[in-house]
Amino acid sequence: MYIKKLKIEKQEIGINYLKNKILNALILFCFLFFKIGVTVENKIPALCQVFKEYFPIGAAVNLKTVVSHSELLKKHFNSITLENHLKWGLIHPLPDKYNFEDADKIIKFAIENKMKIRGHTLVWHVQIPDWVFKDEKGNMIDKEKLLERLYEHIKNVVGYYKGKIYAWDVVNEAISDKKNEFLRDVPWYNICGEEVIEKAFIWTHEIDPDAILFYNDYNIEFPTKREKVYQLIKKLKEKGVPIHGVGIQAHWKLDEKMPEYLEESIKKFASLGLQVQITEFDISIYLDDNEKFNSPLEVPSERFIKQKEIYKKAFEVIRRNKQYITGVTFWGIADDATWLDKFPVKGRKDFPLLFDINHNPKQVFWEIVKF
Ligand code: GLA
């Protein structure tokens, strides 16, 4: 009886010993795993810290990404642009209806995390409801009426966010891509001509005199469109219209010449006494619309190498011209959520940003922070 009890006790001691060993090993494993994880994470520098002495680093965000990408945003970005929530279609969908709720949530996130906020945008021909340009009978309205609607919009939206939004893309993409056309053939300019541009800047300034006001456009790295924008802004400046900066969107293809064009444009716009921001930066990995890669593993490695080189050169240009540059904003945060998945080919995955689909820094990230 006594011997049996002793055996059982021995067995129990043995089992407990083993249990303790396993537990200790587990604790050690977790500790090391966590420590290694934390160390790796610590070794990733925060983008906005790296460029602290240069310019704020921004990202375009929406209601979803301020949640799904909040960790990356909080660590690496000190500025945001509202990707869609300040556009007429969302914030002012009907004549008497303003929807501030969603934009408010994003702005709250930015303020809580001490980020700068860019407003985007007041005069643009896309994502704008039809009613803006029409009367009750569906006929196009005249200049006076359209300007009246614009004034109301600016008063309500810019006024509402006064003191929170530090910079506005007042006018977006007014200049035509067509060779023999100056302003775009769209209702804003067909009805009001250049006056709507002047008024938009004047009224935004009147409502929020502290906000920095930008003209924003794409492909203005290229000489022809650059020249048109230059002429437009020169005229505005000569008339005393309050315009403070040019936003170069920088939605790029894999074209090695872009950084050089970018530098020429920065200098040209700066010569008008304007500040310059890169407002919508991304570089697609596609060469044409017929290609399709479903995962990063399918992308030929040369593409990522090229993307890395172009980004690297672009950042050299931007740093070199830091006296003119007051912000660099990416159009998204990580490759898992980018507008390029829908454009120019719907449903085709693209990989245009600095963080991969799992939110880890890509090789290109390491190139940019190394200087
Ligand atoms: C343009 C606009 C942005 C956005 C992108 C595509 O560049 O300025 O607001 O709509 O297109 O997402």
CSV table of C-alpha atoms and ligand atoms in Angstrom, one decimal:
chain,number,residue,atom,x,y,z
A,1,MET,CA,0.0,0.0,0.0
A,2,TYR,CA,2.7,2.4,1.1
A,3,ILE,CA,4.9,1.4,-1.9
A,4,LYS,CA,1.9,1.9,-4.3
A,5,LYS,CA,1.3,5.4,-2.9
A,6,LEU,CA,5.0,6.2,-3.2
A,7,LYS,CA,4.9,5.1,-6.9
A,8,ILE,CA,1.9,7.3,-7.6
A,9,GLU,CA,3.5,10.3,-5.9
A,10,LYS,CA,6.7,9.7,-7.9
A,11,GLN,CA,4.6,9.5,-11.1
A,12,GLU,CA,2.9,12.8,-10.2
A,13,ILE,CA,6.1,14.5,-9.4
A,14,GLY,CA,7.5,13.3,-12.8
A,15,ILE,CA,4.4,14.6,-14.6
A,16,ASN,CA,4.6,17.9,-12.8
A,17,TYR,CA,8.2,18.2,-13.5
A,18,LEU,CA,7.6,17.6,-17.2
A,19,LYS,CA,4.7,20.1,-17.2
A,20,ASN,CA,6.9,22.7,-15.6
A,21,LYS,CA,9.6,22.1,-18.1
A,22,ILE,CA,7.2,22.5,-21.0
A,23,LEU,CA,5.7,25.6,-19.5
A,24,ASN,CA,9.1,27.2,-19.0
A,25,ALA,CA,10.1,26.3,-22.5
A,26,LEU,CA,6.8,27.8,-23.8
A,27,ILE,CA,7.4,31.0,-21.8
A,28,LEU,CA,10.9,31.3,-23.1
A,29,PHE,CA,9.7,30.7,-26.6
A,30,CYS,CA,7.0,33.3,-26.3
A,31,PHE,CA,9.4,35.8,-24.7
A,32,LEU,CA,12.0,35.3,-27.5
A,33,PHE,CA,9.3,35.4,-30.2
A,34,PHE,CA,7.8,38.6,-28.8
A,35,LYS,CA,11.2,40.1,-28.3
A,36,ILE,CA,12.4,39.3,-31.8
A,37,GLY,CA,9.1,40.6,-33.2
A,38,VAL,CA,9.4,43.8,-31.2
A,39,THR,CA,13.1,44.2,-32.2
A,40,VAL,CA,12.3,43.8,-35.8
A,41,GLU,CA,9.4,46.2,-35.5
A,42,ASN,CA,11.7,48.7,-33.7
A,43,LYS,CA,14.3,48.5,-36.5
A,44,ILE,CA,11.7,49.7,-39.0
A,45,PRO,CA,12.1,53.5,-38.9
A,46,ALA,CA,9.0,55.6,-39.0
A,47,LEU,CA,8.8,57.3,-42.4
A,48,CYS,CA,7.6,60.6,-41.0
A,49,GLN,CA,10.5,60.6,-38.5
A,50,VAL,CA,13.0,60.0,-41.2
A,51,PHE,CA,11.7,63.0,-43.1
A,52,LYS,CA,11.0,65.1,-40.0
A,53,GLU,CA,13.4,67.8,-41.1
A,54,TYR,CA,12.2,67.8,-44.7
A,55,PHE,CA,8.4,67.6,-45.0
A,56,PRO,CA,5.3,65.8,-43.6
A,57,ILE,CA,4.6,62.4,-45.1
A,58,GLY,CA,0.9,61.8,-45.9
A,59,ALA,CA,-1.4,59.1,-47.0
A,60,ALA,CA,-4.9,59.3,-48.6
A,61,VAL,CA,-7.3,57.5,-46.3
A,62,ASN,CA,-10.9,56.5,-46.2
A,63,LEU,CA,-13.3,55.3,-43.5
A,64,LYS,CA,-12.1,51.7,-43.9
A,65,THR,CA,-8.4,52.3,-44.0
A,66,VAL,CA,-8.3,54.5,-40.9
A,67,VAL,CA,-9.3,51.2,-39.2
A,68,SER,CA,-7.6,48.5,-41.3
A,69,HIS,CA,-4.3,50.4,-41.6
A,70,SER,CA,-4.3,52.4,-38.4
A,71,GLU,CA,-1.1,50.9,-37.1
A,72,LEU,CA,0.9,51.8,-40.2
A,73,LEU,CA,-0.8,55.2,-40.3
A,74,LYS,CA,0.0,56.0,-36.7
A,75,LYS,CA,3.6,54.9,-37.0
A,76,HIS,CA,4.7,56.2,-40.4
A,77,PHE,CA,2.4,59.1,-41.4
A,78,ASN,CA,2.0,62.6,-40.0
A,79,SER,CA,-0.5,63.9,-42.5
A,80,ILE,CA,-3.6,62.6,-44.2
A,81,THR,CA,-5.8,63.5,-47.2
A,82,LEU,CA,-9.4,62.4,-47.3
A,83,GLU,CA,-9.5,60.2,-50.4
A,84,ASN,CA,-13.2,60.7,-51.1
A,85,HIS,CA,-15.1,62.0,-48.1
A,86,LEU,CA,-14.9,65.8,-48.9
A,87,LYS,CA,-15.8,65.4,-52.5
A,88,TRP,CA,-19.2,66.9,-53.5
A,89,GLY,CA,-20.7,63.5,-54.2
A,90,LEU,CA,-20.3,62.3,-50.6
A,91,ILE,CA,-20.4,65.5,-48.6
A,92,HIS,CA,-23.0,67.4,-50.5
A,93,PRO,CA,-25.1,64.8,-52.4
A,94,LEU,CA,-28.3,66.9,-52.6
A,95,PRO,CA,-28.9,70.6,-52.7
A,96,ASP,CA,-29.9,70.9,-49.1
A,97,LYS,CA,-28.0,67.9,-47.6
A,98,TYR,CA,-24.5,68.0,-46.2
A,99,ASN,CA,-23.0,64.7,-44.9
A,100,PHE,CA,-20.3,65.6,-42.4
A,101,GLU,CA,-20.5,62.5,-40.4
A,102,ASP,CA,-18.0,60.2,-42.2
A,103,ALA,CA,-15.5,63.0,-42.9
A,104,ASP,CA,-15.8,63.9,-39.2
A,105,LYS,CA,-14.7,60.4,-38.2
A,106,ILE,CA,-11.6,60.5,-40.3
A,107,ILE,CA,-10.8,64.0,-39.1
A,108,LYS,CA,-11.2,62.9,-35.5
A,109,PHE,CA,-8.7,60.1,-36.1
A,110,ALA,CA,-6.2,62.5,-37.6
A,111,ILE,CA,-6.5,65.0,-34.8
A,112,GLU,CA,-6.2,62.3,-32.1
A,113,ASN,CA,-3.0,61.2,-33.8
A,114,LYS,CA,-1.7,64.7,-34.3
A,115,MET,CA,-1.7,64.5,-38.1
A,116,LYS,CA,-2.0,67.3,-40.5
A,117,ILE,CA,-5.2,67.2,-42.7
A,118,ARG,CA,-5.4,68.1,-46.4
A,119,GLY,CA,-8.8,69.0,-47.8
A,120,HIS,CA,-9.6,67.4,-51.2
A,121,THR,CA,-11.4,68.9,-53.2
A,122,LEU,CA,-13.7,71.8,-54.0
A,123,VAL,CA,-13.9,72.2,-57.8
A,124,TRP,CA,-13.5,69.0,-59.7
A,125,HIS,CA,-15.5,67.5,-62.6
A,126,VAL,CA,-15.6,63.9,-61.2
A,127,GLN,CA,-17.5,62.5,-58.2
A,128,ILE,CA,-19.9,65.4,-58.4
A,129,PRO,CA,-23.7,65.1,-58.6
A,130,ASP,CA,-25.6,66.2,-61.7
A,131,TRP,CA,-27.9,68.5,-59.7
A,132,VAL,CA,-25.0,71.0,-59.2
A,133,PHE,CA,-25.1,72.1,-62.8
A,134,LYS,CA,-28.9,71.8,-63.5
A,135,ASP,CA,-32.2,73.4,-62.6
A,136,GLU,CA,-35.4,71.6,-61.5
A,137,LYS,CA,-36.3,71.1,-65.1
A,138,GLY,CA,-32.9,69.4,-65.9
A,139,ASN,CA,-31.6,72.4,-67.9
A,140,MET,CA,-28.0,73.6,-67.4
A,141,ILE,CA,-27.9,76.6,-65.1
A,142,ASP,CA,-26.1,79.9,-65.8
A,143,LYS,CA,-22.8,81.2,-64.5
A,144,GLU,CA,-24.4,83.3,-61.8
A,145,LYS,CA,-26.4,80.4,-60.3
A,146,LEU,CA,-23.4,78.0,-60.5
A,147,LEU,CA,-21.1,80.4,-58.8
A,148,GLU,CA,-23.8,81.0,-56.1
A,149,ARG,CA,-23.9,77.2,-55.5
A,150,LEU,CA,-20.2,77.0,-55.3
A,151,TYR,CA,-20.1,79.9,-52.8
A,152,GLU,CA,-22.6,78.1,-50.6
A,153,HIS,CA,-20.6,74.9,-50.8
A,154,ILE,CA,-17.3,76.5,-49.9
A,155,LYS,CA,-18.9,78.5,-47.1
A,156,ASN,CA,-20.4,75.4,-45.6
A,157,VAL,CA,-17.6,72.9,-46.1
A,158,VAL,CA,-14.5,75.1,-45.7
A,159,GLY,CA,-16.3,77.0,-42.9
A,160,TYR,CA,-17.2,73.8,-41.1
A,161,TYR,CA,-13.6,72.5,-41.1
A,162,LYS,CA,-11.9,75.8,-40.5
A,163,GLY,CA,-8.9,75.5,-38.2
A,164,LYS,CA,-8.8,71.7,-38.8
A,165,ILE,CA,-7.9,71.4,-42.4
A,166,TYR,CA,-4.6,73.2,-43.0
A,167,ALA,CA,-4.5,73.0,-46.8
A,168,TRP,CA,-7.1,72.7,-49.6
A,169,ASP,CA,-6.9,71.3,-53.1
A,170,VAL,CA,-9.2,74.1,-54.2
A,171,VAL,CA,-9.2,73.2,-57.9
A,172,ASN,CA,-8.5,69.7,-59.2
A,173,GLU,CA,-7.6,68.8,-62.8
A,174,ALA,CA,-9.0,71.9,-64.6
A,175,ILE,CA,-6.4,71.8,-67.4
A,176,SER,CA,-7.2,69.7,-70.5
A,177,ASP,CA,-5.0,66.9,-71.7
A,178,LYS,CA,-5.9,67.7,-75.3
A,179,LYS,CA,-3.4,69.6,-77.4
A,180,ASN,CA,-5.7,72.4,-78.5
A,181,GLU,CA,-7.8,72.8,-75.5
A,182,PHE,CA,-6.9,74.8,-72.4
A,183,LEU,CA,-9.5,74.2,-69.8
A,184,ARG,CA,-11.4,70.9,-69.8
A,185,ASP,CA,-14.6,70.6,-71.7
A,186,VAL,CA,-16.8,70.0,-68.6
A,187,PRO,CA,-19.7,72.0,-67.0
A,188,TRP,CA,-17.6,74.0,-64.5
A,189,TYR,CA,-15.6,75.6,-67.3
A,190,ASN,CA,-18.2,75.5,-70.0
A,191,ILE,CA,-20.5,77.5,-67.8
A,192,CYS,CA,-18.1,79.8,-65.9
A,193,GLY,CA,-14.7,79.7,-67.7
A,194,GLU,CA,-11.7,80.7,-65.7
A,195,GLU,CA,-13.8,82.8,-63.4
A,196,VAL,CA,-14.8,79.7,-61.4
A,197,ILE,CA,-11.2,79.0,-60.6
A,198,GLU,CA,-10.5,82.6,-59.5
A,199,LYS,CA,-13.7,82.7,-57.4
A,200,ALA,CA,-13.0,79.3,-55.8
A,201,PHE,CA,-9.6,80.5,-54.5
A,202,ILE,CA,-10.9,83.9,-53.4
A,203,TRP,CA,-13.9,82.5,-51.5
A,204,THR,CA,-11.9,79.7,-49.9
A,205,HIS,CA,-9.4,82.3,-48.7
A,206,GLU,CA,-12.2,84.5,-47.5
A,207,ILE,CA,-13.8,81.7,-45.4
A,208,ASP,CA,-10.5,80.4,-44.0
A,209,PRO,CA,-7.7,82.9,-44.4
A,210,ASP,CA,-5.2,80.6,-42.7
A,211,ALA,CA,-5.6,77.7,-45.1
A,212,ILE,CA,-3.0,77.0,-47.7
A,213,LEU,CA,-4.6,76.8,-51.1
A,214,PHE,CA,-3.5,74.5,-53.9
A,215,TYR,CA,-4.1,73.9,-57.6
A,216,ASN,CA,-3.8,70.1,-58.0
A,217,ASP,CA,-3.3,68.1,-61.2
A,218,TYR,CA,-1.8,65.0,-62.8
A,219,ASN,CA,0.8,64.7,-65.6
A,220,ILE,CA,2.0,68.2,-64.9
A,221,GLU,CA,5.5,66.8,-64.8
A,222,PHE,CA,5.3,66.7,-68.6
A,223,PRO,CA,6.4,69.9,-70.4
A,224,THR,CA,3.1,70.5,-72.3
A,225,LYS,CA,0.7,70.2,-69.5
A,226,ARG,CA,3.2,71.8,-67.0
A,227,GLU,CA,3.3,74.9,-69.3
A,228,LYS,CA,-0.5,75.2,-69.4
A,229,VAL,CA,-0.8,75.0,-65.6
A,230,TYR,CA,2.1,77.5,-65.3
A,231,GLN,CA,0.2,79.9,-67.5
A,232,LEU,CA,-3.0,79.5,-65.6
A,233,ILE,CA,-1.4,80.1,-62.3
A,234,LYS,CA,0.7,83.0,-63.5
A,235,LYS,CA,-2.5,84.7,-64.6
A,236,LEU,CA,-4.1,84.1,-61.2
A,237,LYS,CA,-1.0,85.4,-59.4
A,238,GLU,CA,-1.0,88.6,-61.6
A,239,LYS,CA,-4.6,89.2,-60.7
A,240,GLY,CA,-3.8,88.8,-57.0
A,241,VAL,CA,-5.9,85.7,-56.6
A,242,PRO,CA,-4.8,83.9,-53.3
A,243,ILE,CA,-3.1,80.7,-54.5
A,244,HIS,CA,-0.2,79.4,-52.5
A,245,GLY,CA,0.8,76.1,-54.0
A,246,VAL,CA,0.7,73.5,-56.7
A,247,GLY,CA,-0.1,69.9,-56.0
A,248,ILE,CA,1.7,67.5,-58.4
A,249,GLN,CA,-0.4,64.3,-58.1
A,250,ALA,CA,2.4,61.9,-59.3
A,251,HIS,CA,0.4,58.9,-60.3
A,252,TRP,CA,3.3,57.4,-62.2
A,253,LYS,CA,4.0,54.5,-64.6
A,254,LEU,CA,7.3,52.7,-64.6
A,255,ASP,CA,9.0,55.5,-66.5
A,256,GLU,CA,12.6,56.3,-65.5
A,257,LYS,CA,12.3,59.8,-66.8
A,258,MET,CA,9.7,60.9,-64.3
A,259,PRO,CA,12.0,62.1,-61.5
A,260,GLU,CA,13.8,64.4,-64.0
A,261,TYR,CA,10.5,65.8,-65.2
A,262,LEU,CA,9.4,66.2,-61.7
A,263,GLU,CA,12.4,68.3,-60.8
A,264,GLU,CA,11.8,70.6,-63.8
A,265,SER,CA,8.2,71.1,-62.7
A,266,ILE,CA,9.0,71.7,-59.1
A,267,LYS,CA,11.5,74.5,-60.2
A,268,LYS,CA,9.1,76.0,-62.7
A,269,PHE,CA,6.2,76.2,-60.2
A,270,ALA,CA,8.4,77.4,-57.4
A,271,SER,CA,9.6,80.2,-59.8
A,272,LEU,CA,6.1,81.7,-59.4
A,273,GLY,CA,6.7,81.9,-55.6
A,274,LEU,CA,4.6,78.9,-54.9
A,275,GLN,CA,5.1,76.0,-52.6
A,276,VAL,CA,4.9,72.5,-54.1
A,277,GLN,CA,3.5,69.3,-52.7
A,278,ILE,CA,3.5,65.8,-54.1
A,279,THR,CA,-0.2,65.0,-53.4
A,280,GLU,CA,-1.1,61.5,-54.7
A,281,PHE,CA,2.1,59.6,-55.1
A,282,ASP,CA,2.0,56.0,-56.4
A,283,ILE,CA,3.9,54.0,-59.1
A,284,SER,CA,2.0,51.2,-60.9
A,285,ILE,CA,4.0,48.0,-61.7
A,286,TYR,CA,2.2,47.6,-65.1
A,287,LEU,CA,3.5,48.5,-68.5
A,288,ASP,CA,0.2,48.2,-70.3
A,289,ASP,CA,-3.5,47.4,-69.9
A,290,ASN,CA,-3.2,43.8,-71.1
A,291,GLU,CA,-0.9,42.5,-68.3
A,292,LYS,CA,-2.3,41.0,-65.1
A,293,PHE,CA,-0.5,39.7,-62.1
A,294,ASN,CA,-2.6,38.4,-59.2
A,295,SER,CA,0.0,38.3,-56.5
A,296,PRO,CA,3.4,39.9,-55.8
A,297,LEU,CA,5.0,36.5,-56.6
A,298,GLU,CA,3.7,36.7,-60.2
A,299,VAL,CA,5.3,40.1,-60.7
A,300,PRO,CA,8.6,39.9,-62.6
A,301,SER,CA,11.3,41.0,-60.2
A,302,GLU,CA,12.6,43.6,-62.6
A,303,ARG,CA,9.4,45.5,-62.1
A,304,PHE,CA,9.9,45.9,-58.4
A,305,ILE,CA,13.5,46.8,-59.0
A,306,LYS,CA,12.5,49.5,-61.5
A,307,GLN,CA,9.8,50.8,-59.1
A,308,LYS,CA,12.4,51.0,-56.4
A,309,GLU,CA,14.8,52.9,-58.5
A,310,ILE,CA,12.2,55.4,-59.7
A,311,TYR,CA,10.9,56.0,-56.2
A,312,LYS,CA,14.5,56.4,-54.9
A,313,LYS,CA,15.4,59.0,-57.6
A,314,ALA,CA,12.1,60.8,-57.0
A,315,PHE,CA,12.9,61.1,-53.3
A,316,GLU,CA,16.4,62.4,-54.1
A,317,VAL,CA,14.8,65.1,-56.2
A,318,ILE,CA,12.2,65.9,-53.6
A,319,ARG,CA,14.9,66.1,-50.8
A,320,ARG,CA,17.1,68.2,-53.0
A,321,ASN,CA,14.3,70.7,-53.5
A,322,LYS,CA,13.1,70.7,-49.9
A,323,GLN,CA,13.0,74.4,-49.8
A,324,TYR,CA,10.0,74.3,-52.1
A,325,ILE,CA,8.3,71.1,-50.9
A,326,THR,CA,5.8,71.3,-48.1
A,327,GLY,CA,4.4,67.7,-48.2
A,328,VAL,CA,4.6,64.3,-49.8
A,329,THR,CA,1.4,62.3,-49.8
A,330,PHE,CA,0.9,58.7,-51.1
A,331,TRP,CA,-2.4,57.8,-52.6
A,332,GLY,CA,-3.0,55.0,-50.2
A,333,ILE,CA,-1.0,53.2,-47.4
A,334,ALA,CA,-0.2,49.6,-48.4
A,335,ASP,CA,-0.5,47.5,-51.5
A,336,ASP,CA,-3.6,45.6,-50.2
A,337,ALA,CA,-5.8,48.6,-50.7
A,338,THR,CA,-5.1,50.8,-53.7
A,339,TRP,CA,-7.4,52.6,-56.2
A,340,LEU,CA,-5.2,51.1,-59.0
A,341,ASP,CA,-6.9,47.8,-58.4
A,342,LYS,CA,-9.9,49.4,-60.1
A,343,PHE,CA,-8.1,51.6,-62.6
A,344,PRO,CA,-7.3,51.6,-65.5
A,345,VAL,CA,-8.2,47.9,-65.5
A,346,LYS,CA,-11.0,46.9,-63.2
A,347,GLY,CA,-10.2,44.0,-60.9
A,348,ARG,CA,-6.5,43.9,-61.7
A,349,LYS,CA,-4.3,43.9,-58.6
A,350,ASP,CA,-1.5,46.5,-58.5
A,351,PHE,CA,1.4,47.0,-56.1
A,352,PRO,CA,2.2,50.7,-56.2
A,353,LEU,CA,3.1,51.7,-52.6
A,354,LEU,CA,5.9,51.4,-50.1
A,355,PHE,CA,4.2,48.7,-47.9
A,356,ASP,CA,3.2,45.3,-49.2
A,357,ILE,CA,-0.1,43.5,-49.0
A,358,ASN,CA,0.8,42.3,-45.5
A,359,HIS,CA,1.7,45.8,-44.4
A,360,ASN,CA,5.4,45.1,-44.3
A,361,PRO,CA,7.9,47.5,-45.7
A,362,LYS,CA,8.9,46.7,-49.3
A,363,GLN,CA,12.5,46.9,-50.5
A,364,VAL,CA,11.7,50.3,-51.9
A,365,PHE,CA,10.9,51.5,-48.4
A,366,TRP,CA,14.4,50.7,-47.3
A,367,GLU,CA,15.8,52.5,-50.3
A,368,ILE,CA,14.0,55.7,-49.5
A,369,VAL,CA,14.9,55.9,-45.8
A,370,LYS,CA,18.6,55.2,-46.6
A,371,PHE,CA,20.3,58.6,-47.2
B,1,GLA,C1,-7.5,61.8,-59.0
B,1,GLA,C2,-8.2,62.5,-57.9
B,1,GLA,C3,-8.2,61.8,-56.6
B,1,GLA,C4,-8.6,60.3,-56.8
B,1,GLA,C5,-7.7,59.7,-57.8
B,1,GLA,C6,-8.1,58.3,-58.1
B,1,GLA,O1,-6.2,61.8,-58.9
B,1,GLA,O2,-7.6,63.8,-57.6
B,1,GLA,O3,-9.2,62.4,-55.8
B,1,GLA,O4,-9.9,60.2,-57.2
B,1,GLA,O5,-7.9,60.4,-59.0
B,1,GLA,O6,-8.4,57.6,-56.9
